[in-house]
Short mmCIF file of C-alpha atoms in Angstrom, two decimals:
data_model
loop_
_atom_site.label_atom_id
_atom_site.label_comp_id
_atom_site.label_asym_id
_atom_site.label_seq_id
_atom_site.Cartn_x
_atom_site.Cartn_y
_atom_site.Cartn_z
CA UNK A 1 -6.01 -25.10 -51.38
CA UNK A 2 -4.04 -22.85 -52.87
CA UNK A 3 -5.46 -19.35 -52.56
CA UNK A 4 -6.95 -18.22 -49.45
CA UNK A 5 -10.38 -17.20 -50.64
CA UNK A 6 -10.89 -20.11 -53.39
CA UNK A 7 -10.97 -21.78 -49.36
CA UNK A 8 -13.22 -20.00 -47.76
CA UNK A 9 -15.81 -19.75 -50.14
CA UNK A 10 -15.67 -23.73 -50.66
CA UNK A 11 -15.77 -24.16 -46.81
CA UNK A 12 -18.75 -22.11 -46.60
CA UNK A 13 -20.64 -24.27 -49.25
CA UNK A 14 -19.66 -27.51 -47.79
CA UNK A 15 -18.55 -27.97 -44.30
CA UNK A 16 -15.66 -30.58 -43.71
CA UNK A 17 -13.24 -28.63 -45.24
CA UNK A 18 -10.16 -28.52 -42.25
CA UNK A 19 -8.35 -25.61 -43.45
CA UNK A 20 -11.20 -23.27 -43.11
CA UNK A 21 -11.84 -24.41 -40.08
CA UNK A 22 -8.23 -24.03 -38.69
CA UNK A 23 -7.74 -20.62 -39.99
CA UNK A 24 -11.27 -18.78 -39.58
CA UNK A 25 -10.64 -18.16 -35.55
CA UNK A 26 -7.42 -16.99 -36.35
CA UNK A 27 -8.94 -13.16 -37.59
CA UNK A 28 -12.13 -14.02 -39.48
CA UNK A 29 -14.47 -15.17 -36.78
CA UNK A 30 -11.41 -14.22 -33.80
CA UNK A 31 -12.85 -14.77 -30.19
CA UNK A 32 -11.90 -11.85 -28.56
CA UNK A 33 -12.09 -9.24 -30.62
CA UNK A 34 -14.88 -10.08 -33.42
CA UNK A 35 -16.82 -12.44 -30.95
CA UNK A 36 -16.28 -10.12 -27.80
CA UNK A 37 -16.51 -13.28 -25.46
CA UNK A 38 -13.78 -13.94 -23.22
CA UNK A 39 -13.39 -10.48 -21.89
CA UNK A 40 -12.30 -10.83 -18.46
CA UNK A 41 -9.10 -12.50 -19.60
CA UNK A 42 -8.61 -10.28 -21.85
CA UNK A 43 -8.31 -7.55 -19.56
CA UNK A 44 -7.28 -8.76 -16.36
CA UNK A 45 -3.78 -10.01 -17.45
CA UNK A 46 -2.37 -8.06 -19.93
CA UNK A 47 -0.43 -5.32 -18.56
CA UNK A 48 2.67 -7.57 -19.58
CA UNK A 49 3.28 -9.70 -22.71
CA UNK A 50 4.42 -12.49 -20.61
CA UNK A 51 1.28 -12.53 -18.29
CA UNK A 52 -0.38 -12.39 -22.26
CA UNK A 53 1.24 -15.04 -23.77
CA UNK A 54 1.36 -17.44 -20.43
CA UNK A 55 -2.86 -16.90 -20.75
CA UNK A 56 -3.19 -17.49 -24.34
CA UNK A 57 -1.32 -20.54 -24.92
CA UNK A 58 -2.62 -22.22 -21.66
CA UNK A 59 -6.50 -21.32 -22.81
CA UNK A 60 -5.59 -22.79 -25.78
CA UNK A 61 -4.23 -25.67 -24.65
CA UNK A 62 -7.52 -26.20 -22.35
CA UNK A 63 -9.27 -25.50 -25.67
CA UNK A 64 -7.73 -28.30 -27.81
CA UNK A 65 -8.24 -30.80 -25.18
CA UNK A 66 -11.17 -30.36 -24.05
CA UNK A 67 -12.89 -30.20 -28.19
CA UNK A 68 -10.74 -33.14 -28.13
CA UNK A 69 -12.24 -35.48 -25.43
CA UNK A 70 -15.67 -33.79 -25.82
CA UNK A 71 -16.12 -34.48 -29.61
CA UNK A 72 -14.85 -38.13 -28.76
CA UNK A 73 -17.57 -38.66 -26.02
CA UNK A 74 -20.34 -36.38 -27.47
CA UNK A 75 -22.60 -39.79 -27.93
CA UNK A 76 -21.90 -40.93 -24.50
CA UNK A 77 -23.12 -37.13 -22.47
CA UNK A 78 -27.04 -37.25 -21.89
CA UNK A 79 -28.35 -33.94 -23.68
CA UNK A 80 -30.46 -32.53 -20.61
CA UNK A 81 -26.37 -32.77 -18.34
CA UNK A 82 -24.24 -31.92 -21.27
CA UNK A 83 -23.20 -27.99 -19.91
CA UNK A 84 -22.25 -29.38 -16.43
CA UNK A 85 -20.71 -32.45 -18.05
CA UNK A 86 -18.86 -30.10 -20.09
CA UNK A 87 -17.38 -27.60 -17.81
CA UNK A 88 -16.23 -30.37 -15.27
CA UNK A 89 -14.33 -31.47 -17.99
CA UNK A 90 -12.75 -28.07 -18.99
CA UNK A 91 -12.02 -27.84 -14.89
CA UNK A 92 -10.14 -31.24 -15.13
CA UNK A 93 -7.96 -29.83 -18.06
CA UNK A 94 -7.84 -26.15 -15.98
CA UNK A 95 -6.13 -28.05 -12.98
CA UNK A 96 -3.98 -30.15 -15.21
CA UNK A 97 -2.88 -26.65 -16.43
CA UNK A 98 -2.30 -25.14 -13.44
CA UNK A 99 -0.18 -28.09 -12.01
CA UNK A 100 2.07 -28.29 -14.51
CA UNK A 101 2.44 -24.54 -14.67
CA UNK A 102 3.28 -24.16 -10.93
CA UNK A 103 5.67 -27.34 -11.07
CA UNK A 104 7.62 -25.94 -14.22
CA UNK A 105 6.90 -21.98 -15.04
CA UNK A 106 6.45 -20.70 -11.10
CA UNK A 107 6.90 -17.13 -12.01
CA UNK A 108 3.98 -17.35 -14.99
CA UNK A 109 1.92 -19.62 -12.48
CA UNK A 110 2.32 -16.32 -9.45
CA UNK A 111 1.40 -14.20 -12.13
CA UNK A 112 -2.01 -15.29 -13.42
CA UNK A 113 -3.06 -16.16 -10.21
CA UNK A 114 -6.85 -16.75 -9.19
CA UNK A 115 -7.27 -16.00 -13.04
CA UNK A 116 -5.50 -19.07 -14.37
CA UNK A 117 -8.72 -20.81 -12.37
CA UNK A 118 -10.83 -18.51 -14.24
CA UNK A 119 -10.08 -20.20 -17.22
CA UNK A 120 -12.62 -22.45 -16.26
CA UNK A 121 -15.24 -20.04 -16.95
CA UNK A 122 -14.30 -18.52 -19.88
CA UNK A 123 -16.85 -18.18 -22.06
CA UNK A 124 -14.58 -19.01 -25.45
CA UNK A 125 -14.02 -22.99 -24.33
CA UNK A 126 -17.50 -23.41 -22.72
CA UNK A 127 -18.65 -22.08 -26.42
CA UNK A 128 -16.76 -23.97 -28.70
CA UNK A 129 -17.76 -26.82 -27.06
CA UNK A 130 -21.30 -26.35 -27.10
CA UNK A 131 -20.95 -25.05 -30.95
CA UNK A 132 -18.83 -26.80 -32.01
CA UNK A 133 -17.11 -29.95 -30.53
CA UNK A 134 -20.52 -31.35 -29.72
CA UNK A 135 -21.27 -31.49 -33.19
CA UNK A 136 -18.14 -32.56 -35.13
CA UNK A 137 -15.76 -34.93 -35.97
CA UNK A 138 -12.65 -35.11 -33.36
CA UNK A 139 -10.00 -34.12 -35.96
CA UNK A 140 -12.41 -30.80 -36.86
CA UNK A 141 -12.55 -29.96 -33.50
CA UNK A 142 -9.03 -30.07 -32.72
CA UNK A 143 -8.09 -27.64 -35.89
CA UNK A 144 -11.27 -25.28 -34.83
CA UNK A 145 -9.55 -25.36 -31.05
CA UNK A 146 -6.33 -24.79 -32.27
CA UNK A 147 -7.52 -21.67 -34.54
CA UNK A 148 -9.61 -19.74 -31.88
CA UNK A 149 -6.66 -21.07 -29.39
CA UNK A 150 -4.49 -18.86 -31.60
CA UNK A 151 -6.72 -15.79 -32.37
CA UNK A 152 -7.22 -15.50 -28.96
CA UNK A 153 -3.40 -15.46 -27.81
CA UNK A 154 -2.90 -13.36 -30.80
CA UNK A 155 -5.45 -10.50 -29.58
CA UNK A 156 -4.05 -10.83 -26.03
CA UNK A 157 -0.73 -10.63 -27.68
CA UNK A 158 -1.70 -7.56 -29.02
CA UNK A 159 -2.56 -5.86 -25.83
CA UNK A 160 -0.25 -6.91 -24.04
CA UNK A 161 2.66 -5.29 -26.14
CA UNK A 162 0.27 -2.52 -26.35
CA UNK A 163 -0.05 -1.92 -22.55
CA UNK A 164 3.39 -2.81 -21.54
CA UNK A 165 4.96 -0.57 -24.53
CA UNK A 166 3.45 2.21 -23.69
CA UNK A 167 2.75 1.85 -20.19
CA UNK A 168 5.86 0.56 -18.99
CA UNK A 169 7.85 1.52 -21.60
CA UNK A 170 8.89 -2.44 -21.93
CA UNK A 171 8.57 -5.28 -23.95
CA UNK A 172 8.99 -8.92 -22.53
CA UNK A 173 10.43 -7.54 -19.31
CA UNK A 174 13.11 -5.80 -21.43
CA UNK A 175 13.38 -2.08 -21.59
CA UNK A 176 13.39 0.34 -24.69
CA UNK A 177 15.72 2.92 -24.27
CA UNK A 178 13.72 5.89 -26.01
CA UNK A 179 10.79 5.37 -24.08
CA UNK A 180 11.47 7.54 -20.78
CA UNK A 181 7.70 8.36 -19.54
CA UNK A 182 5.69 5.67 -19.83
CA UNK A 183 1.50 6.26 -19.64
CA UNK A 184 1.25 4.24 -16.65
CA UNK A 185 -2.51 4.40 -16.43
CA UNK A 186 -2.23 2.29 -19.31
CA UNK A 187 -0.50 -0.58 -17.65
CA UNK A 188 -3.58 -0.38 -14.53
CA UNK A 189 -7.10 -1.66 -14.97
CA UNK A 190 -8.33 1.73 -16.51
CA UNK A 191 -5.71 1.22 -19.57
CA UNK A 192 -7.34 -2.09 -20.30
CA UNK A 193 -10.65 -0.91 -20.78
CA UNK A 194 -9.47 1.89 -22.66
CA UNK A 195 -7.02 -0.33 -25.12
CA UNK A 196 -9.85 -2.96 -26.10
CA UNK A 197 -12.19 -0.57 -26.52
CA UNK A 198 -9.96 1.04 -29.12
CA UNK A 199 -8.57 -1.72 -30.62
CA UNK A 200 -12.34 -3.10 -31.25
CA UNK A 201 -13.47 -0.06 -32.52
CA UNK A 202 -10.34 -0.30 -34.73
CA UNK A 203 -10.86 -3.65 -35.83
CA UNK A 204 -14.51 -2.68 -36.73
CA UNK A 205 -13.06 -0.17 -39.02
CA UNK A 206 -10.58 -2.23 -40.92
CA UNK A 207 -12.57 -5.27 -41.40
CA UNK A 208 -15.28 -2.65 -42.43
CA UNK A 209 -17.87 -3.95 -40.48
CA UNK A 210 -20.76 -2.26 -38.50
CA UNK A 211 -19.46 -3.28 -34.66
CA UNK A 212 -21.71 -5.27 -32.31
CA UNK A 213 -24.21 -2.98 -30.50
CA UNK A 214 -24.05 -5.73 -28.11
CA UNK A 215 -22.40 -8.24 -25.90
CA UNK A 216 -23.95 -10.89 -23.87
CA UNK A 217 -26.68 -12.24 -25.16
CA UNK A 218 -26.56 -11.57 -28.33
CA UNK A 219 -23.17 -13.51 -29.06
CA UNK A 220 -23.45 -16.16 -25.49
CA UNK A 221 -22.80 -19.22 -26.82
CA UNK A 222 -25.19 -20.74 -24.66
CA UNK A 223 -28.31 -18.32 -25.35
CA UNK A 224 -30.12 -21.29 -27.08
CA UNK A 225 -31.28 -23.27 -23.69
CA UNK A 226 -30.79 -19.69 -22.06
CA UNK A 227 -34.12 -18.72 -20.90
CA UNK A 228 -32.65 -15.21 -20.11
CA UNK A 229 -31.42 -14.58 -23.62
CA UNK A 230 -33.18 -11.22 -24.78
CA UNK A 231 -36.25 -11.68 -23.19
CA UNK A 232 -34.88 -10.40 -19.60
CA UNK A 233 -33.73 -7.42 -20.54
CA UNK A 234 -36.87 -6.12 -22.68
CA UNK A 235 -39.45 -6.86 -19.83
CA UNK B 1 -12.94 0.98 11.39
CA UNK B 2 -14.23 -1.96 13.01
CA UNK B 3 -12.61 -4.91 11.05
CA UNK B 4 -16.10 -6.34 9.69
CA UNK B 5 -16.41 -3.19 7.79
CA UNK B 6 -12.89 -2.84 6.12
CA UNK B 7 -12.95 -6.42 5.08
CA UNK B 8 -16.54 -5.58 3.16
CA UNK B 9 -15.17 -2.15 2.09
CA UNK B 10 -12.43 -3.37 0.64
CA UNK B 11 -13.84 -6.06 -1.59
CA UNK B 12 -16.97 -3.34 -2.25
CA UNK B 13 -14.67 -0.36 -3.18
CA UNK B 14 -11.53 -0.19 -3.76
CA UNK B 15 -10.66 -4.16 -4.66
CA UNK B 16 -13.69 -4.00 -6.68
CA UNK B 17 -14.42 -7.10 -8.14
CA UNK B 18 -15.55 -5.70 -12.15
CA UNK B 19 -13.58 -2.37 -12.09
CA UNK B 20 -9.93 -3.45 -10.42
CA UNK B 21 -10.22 -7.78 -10.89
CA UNK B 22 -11.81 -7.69 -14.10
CA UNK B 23 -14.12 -10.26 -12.95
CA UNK B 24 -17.57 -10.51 -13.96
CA UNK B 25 -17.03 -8.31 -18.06
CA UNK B 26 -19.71 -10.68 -19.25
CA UNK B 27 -23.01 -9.58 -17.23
CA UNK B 28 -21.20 -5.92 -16.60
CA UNK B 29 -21.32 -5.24 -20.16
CA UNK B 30 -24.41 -7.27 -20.93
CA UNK B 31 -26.64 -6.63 -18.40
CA UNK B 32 -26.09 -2.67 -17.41
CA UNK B 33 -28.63 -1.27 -20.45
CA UNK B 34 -31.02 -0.55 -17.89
CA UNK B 35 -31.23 -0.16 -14.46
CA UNK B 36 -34.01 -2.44 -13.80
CA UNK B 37 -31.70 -5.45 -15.21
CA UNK B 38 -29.18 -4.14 -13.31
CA UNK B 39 -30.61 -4.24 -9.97
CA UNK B 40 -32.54 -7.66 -10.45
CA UNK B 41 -28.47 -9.14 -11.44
CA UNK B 42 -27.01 -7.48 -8.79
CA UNK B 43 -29.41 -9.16 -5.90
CA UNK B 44 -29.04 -12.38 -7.37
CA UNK B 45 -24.79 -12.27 -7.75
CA UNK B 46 -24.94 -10.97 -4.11
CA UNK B 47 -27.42 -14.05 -3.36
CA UNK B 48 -25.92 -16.64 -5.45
CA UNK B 49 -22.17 -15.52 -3.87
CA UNK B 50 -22.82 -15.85 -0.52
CA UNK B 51 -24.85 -19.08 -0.82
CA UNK B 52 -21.85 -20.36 -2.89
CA UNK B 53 -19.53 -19.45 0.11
CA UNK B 54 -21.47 -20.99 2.54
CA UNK B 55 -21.55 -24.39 0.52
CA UNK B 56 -17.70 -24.47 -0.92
CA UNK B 57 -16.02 -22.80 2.54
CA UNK B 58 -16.96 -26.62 4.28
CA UNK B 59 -16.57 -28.77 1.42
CA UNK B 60 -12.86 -27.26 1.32
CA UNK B 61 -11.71 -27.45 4.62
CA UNK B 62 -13.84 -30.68 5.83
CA UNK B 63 -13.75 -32.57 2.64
CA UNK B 64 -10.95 -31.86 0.02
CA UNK B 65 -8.40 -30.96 2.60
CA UNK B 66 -9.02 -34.13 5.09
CA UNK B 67 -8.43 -36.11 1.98
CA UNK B 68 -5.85 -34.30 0.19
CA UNK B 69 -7.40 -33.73 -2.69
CA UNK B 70 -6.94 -29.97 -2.85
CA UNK B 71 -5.43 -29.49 -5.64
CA UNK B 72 -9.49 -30.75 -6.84
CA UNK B 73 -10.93 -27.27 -5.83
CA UNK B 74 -11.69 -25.96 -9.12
CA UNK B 75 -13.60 -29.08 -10.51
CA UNK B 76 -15.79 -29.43 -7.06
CA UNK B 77 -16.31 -25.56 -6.85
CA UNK B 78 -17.74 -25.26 -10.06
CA UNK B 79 -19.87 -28.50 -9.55
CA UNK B 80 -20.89 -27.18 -6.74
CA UNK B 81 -21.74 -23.71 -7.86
CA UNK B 82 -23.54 -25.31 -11.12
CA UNK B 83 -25.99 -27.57 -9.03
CA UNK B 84 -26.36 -24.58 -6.23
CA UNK B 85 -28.03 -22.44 -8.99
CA UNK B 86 -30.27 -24.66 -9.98
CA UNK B 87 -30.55 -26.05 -7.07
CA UNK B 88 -31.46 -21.89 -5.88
CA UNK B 89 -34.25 -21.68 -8.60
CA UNK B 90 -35.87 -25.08 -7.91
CA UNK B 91 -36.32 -23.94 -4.22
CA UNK B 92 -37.05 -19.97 -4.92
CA UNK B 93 -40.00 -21.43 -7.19
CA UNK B 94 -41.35 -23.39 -5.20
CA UNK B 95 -41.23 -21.32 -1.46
CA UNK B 96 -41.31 -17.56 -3.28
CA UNK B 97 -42.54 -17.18 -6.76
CA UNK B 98 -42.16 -13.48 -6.84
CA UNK B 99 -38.45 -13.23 -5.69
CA UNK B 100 -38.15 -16.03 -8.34
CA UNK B 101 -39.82 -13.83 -10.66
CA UNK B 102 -37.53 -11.06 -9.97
CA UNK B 103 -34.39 -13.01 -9.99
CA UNK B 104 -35.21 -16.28 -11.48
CA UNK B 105 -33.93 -15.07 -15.65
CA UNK B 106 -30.87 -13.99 -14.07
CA UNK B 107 -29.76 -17.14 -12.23
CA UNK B 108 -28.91 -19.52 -15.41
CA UNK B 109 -26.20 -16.63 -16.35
CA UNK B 110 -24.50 -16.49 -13.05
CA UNK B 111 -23.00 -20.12 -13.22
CA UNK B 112 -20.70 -18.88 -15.59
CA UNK B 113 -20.14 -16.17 -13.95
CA UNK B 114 -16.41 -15.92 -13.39
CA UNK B 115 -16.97 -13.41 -9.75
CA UNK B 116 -18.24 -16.34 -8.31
CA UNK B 117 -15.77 -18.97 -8.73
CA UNK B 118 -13.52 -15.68 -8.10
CA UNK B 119 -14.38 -14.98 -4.68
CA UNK B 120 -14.85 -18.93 -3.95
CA UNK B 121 -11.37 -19.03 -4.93
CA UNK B 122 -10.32 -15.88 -3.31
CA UNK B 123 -11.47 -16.96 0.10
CA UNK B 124 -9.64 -20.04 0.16
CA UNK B 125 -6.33 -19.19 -1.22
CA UNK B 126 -6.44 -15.97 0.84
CA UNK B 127 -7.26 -18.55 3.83
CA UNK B 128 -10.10 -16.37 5.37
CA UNK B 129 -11.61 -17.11 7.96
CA UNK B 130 -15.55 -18.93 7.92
CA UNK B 131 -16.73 -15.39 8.79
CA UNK B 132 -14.72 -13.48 6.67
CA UNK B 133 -15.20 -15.27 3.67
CA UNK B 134 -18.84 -14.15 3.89
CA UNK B 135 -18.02 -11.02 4.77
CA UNK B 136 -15.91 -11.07 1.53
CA UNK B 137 -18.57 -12.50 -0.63
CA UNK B 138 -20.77 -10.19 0.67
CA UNK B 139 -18.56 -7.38 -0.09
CA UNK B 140 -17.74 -8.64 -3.38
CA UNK B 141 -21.36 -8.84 -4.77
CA UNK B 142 -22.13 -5.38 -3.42
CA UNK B 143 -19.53 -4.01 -5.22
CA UNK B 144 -20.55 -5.60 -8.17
CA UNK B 145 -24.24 -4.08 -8.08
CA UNK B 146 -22.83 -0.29 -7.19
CA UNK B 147 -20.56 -1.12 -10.45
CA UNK B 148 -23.46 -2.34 -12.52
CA UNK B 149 -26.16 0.17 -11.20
CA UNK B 150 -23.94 3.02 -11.70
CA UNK B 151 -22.46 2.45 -14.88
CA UNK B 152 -26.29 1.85 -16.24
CA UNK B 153 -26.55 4.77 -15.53
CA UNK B 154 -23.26 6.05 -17.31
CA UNK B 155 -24.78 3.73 -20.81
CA UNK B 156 -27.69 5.57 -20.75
CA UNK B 157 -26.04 9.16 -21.08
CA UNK B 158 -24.18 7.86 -23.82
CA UNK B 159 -26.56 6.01 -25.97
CA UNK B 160 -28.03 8.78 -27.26
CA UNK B 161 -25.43 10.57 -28.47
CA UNK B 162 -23.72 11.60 -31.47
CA UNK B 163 -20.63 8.95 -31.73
CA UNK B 164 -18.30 7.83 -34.34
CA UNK B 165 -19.67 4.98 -36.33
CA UNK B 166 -16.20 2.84 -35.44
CA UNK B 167 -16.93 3.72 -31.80
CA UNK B 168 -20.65 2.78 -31.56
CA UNK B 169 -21.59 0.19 -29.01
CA UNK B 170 -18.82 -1.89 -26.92
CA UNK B 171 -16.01 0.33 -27.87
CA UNK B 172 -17.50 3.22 -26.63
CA UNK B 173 -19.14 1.30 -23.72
CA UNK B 174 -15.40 0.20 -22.74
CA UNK B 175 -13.50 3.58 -22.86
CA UNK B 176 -16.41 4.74 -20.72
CA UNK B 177 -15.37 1.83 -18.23
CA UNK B 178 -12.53 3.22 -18.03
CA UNK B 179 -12.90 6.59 -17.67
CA UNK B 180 -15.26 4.81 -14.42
CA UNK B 181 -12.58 3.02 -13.45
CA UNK B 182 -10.41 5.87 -13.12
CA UNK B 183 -12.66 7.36 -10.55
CA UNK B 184 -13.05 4.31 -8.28
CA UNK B 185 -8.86 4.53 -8.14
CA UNK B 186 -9.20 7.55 -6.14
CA UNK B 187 -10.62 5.18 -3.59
CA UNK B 188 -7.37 3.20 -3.40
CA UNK B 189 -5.72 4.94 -0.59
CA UNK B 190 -9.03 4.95 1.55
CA UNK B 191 -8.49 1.55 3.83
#
């Protein structure tokens, strides 16, 4: 383990290998912006870094948990009920969340709103558990939460100090001096179109990859009992 | 404006649920290639939303609430919207094979749709009323199909043309979002 790609390539021969499977949500196979699933999030609560960072950490927390408890009790969840199995579970964590949050962080809970109940439905946990959790060992899962956990809160990072930078001319609530007109279409819903799309078209470039033609289907993690998946749109 | 109509217009236009909540990227982005898709997603959000409302509005106020268990919502919504829409497909198979035809490949996708736990959620922590929350729904999932039908629309101008390589597909498909989004905030001031 001690260079970076000596890792990766052994991970991709053989497949317990925890390292890899920490670090490869972090940028390699990130959730947000190489995966393109989770998009509402992304975009809905991001004009600040604190709205950001209160979304990222709690998703990720839902995310560890529920790979957690659903890699401990994959055995136990008939496969025909395992989806609706699953997300009740991700709800239980969601409310756990969003109790603690409104008990202890008020302001953070106000701010995320009806979207910190969204987090039930966000595509990223409902995936990993489908892809991954349900077919690992707990201790994988946990690392593989905790990576795409942190890509994720790292790309909404991202936007966030994006959108507030430039379109509120803040960072963290705190001003910066030199900034005296701030873009503030950036900082409404049209500026968070308009900064993922260029951040994934920059992200394309640097990693030197084709981008996606597609999202939906193509990347869903559930597309495999999906009877929708391709075929619906071609008819 | 009668009130019936603002409270649809609002959650139609200019609280639209994709282009001002951010609700509903998934399909929106998925599901607007063509407008055949489009339409055939759009009637079964609208369907699957107010149905939803119908069934979580009562188990709120006449189950969780009575019980105080409220704090529950989000696990029994989402039960409830996962069994509805299968629950919706069973019966549209069985009583009308060609509206199940039409909507039936849609249906799977909308359970994790995040509109409809949206407006579920909406309703109640707004406290509507029984009426307005369908109003609402209804609302909601119109404005979703004038947002998918008319940026399928918007896609297909685009496809075709000469783009930069880095911009190809979603980013492109995004910046013209927004550039869409821009024009529905000229309806802000309307209601």
């Amino acid at each position: 383990m001690s260079t970076k790609p000596e890792t990766i390539t052994n991970a991709k021969q053989n497949s317990p290998d925890y390292f890899y499977e920490f670090i490869k949500g972090i940028i390699k196979e990130n959730p947000t912006l190489v995966g393109l699933l989770g998009m509402c999030p992304t975009l809905a609560v991001t004009a600040t870094v604190k709205g950001s960072l209160g979304m990222g950490l709690s998703t990720m927390f839902v995310l560890i948990c529920s790979n957690l408890l659903i890699s401990l009790i994959k055995n136990l969840i008939p496969k025909s009920v395992r989806l609706p199995a699953y997300i009740v579970i991700i709800a239980g964590f969601v409310t756990i969340v969003k109790l603690v949050l409104a008990r202890f962080l008020p302001p953070v809970s106000e701010l995320l709103g009806v979207y910190l109940d969204l987090i039930t439905v966000n595509c990223i946990i409902l995936g990993r558990a489908e892809m991954f959790a349900s077919k690992n060992k707990p201790l994988a899962s946990v690392l593989d939460g905790a990576g795409m956990g942190i890509g994720f809160t790292l790309a909404l990072f991202l936007m966030g100090t994006l959108r507030e930078i430039i379109g509120a001319g803040s960072w963290f609530g705190l001003d910066i001096p030199f900034i005296t007109n701030p873009v503030t279409l950036i900082a409404r819903p049209a500026g968070g179109f308009f900064t993922l799309g260029i951040i994934i078209a920059l992200v394309g470039v640097i990693t030197n990859k084709k981008p996606k033609m597609e999202a939906g289907c193509a990347n869903c993690p559930s597309k495999d009992n999906c009877p929708t998946a391709e075929k619906g749109e071609d008819k | 404006m009668p009130a019936f109509l603002a409270v649809i217009l609002t959650a139609m236009i200019t609280d639209n649920f994709v282009l001002s909540k951010f609700m509903g990227i998934c399909p929106f982005l998925g599901v607007s290639k063509k407008l055949k898709s489009a339409v055939g997603m759009g009637i079964a959000v609208i369907f699957v939303m107010i149905c939803s409302t119908l069934a979580t509005y009562p188990f709120y106020h006449y189950i969780l609430v009575p019980l105080g268990i409220d704090f529950l919502y989000n696990v029994g919504f989402i039960l409830i919207i996962a069994i509805f829409v299968q629950l919706v497909e069973i019966i549209l198979k069985k009583i009308s094979p060609e509206l199940h035809k039409l909507l039936g490949v849609y249906l799977p996708l909308i359970t994790t749709n995040c509109a409809v736990l949206g407006v579920c959620i909406i309703n109640v922590d707004n406290g509507l009323s029984f009426v307005d929350s369908i109003l609402n729904s209804l609302g909601a999932g119109l404005g979703f199909t004038i947002a998918l039908i008319v940026f399928s629309g918007v896609r297909g101008r685009i496809e075709h043309n000469d783009i930069p390589d880095a911009f190809k597909g979603i980013p492109s498909t995004l910046v013209a979002a927004a550039i869409m989004v821009i024009g529905f905030m000229g309806f802000s001031g309307m209601i």
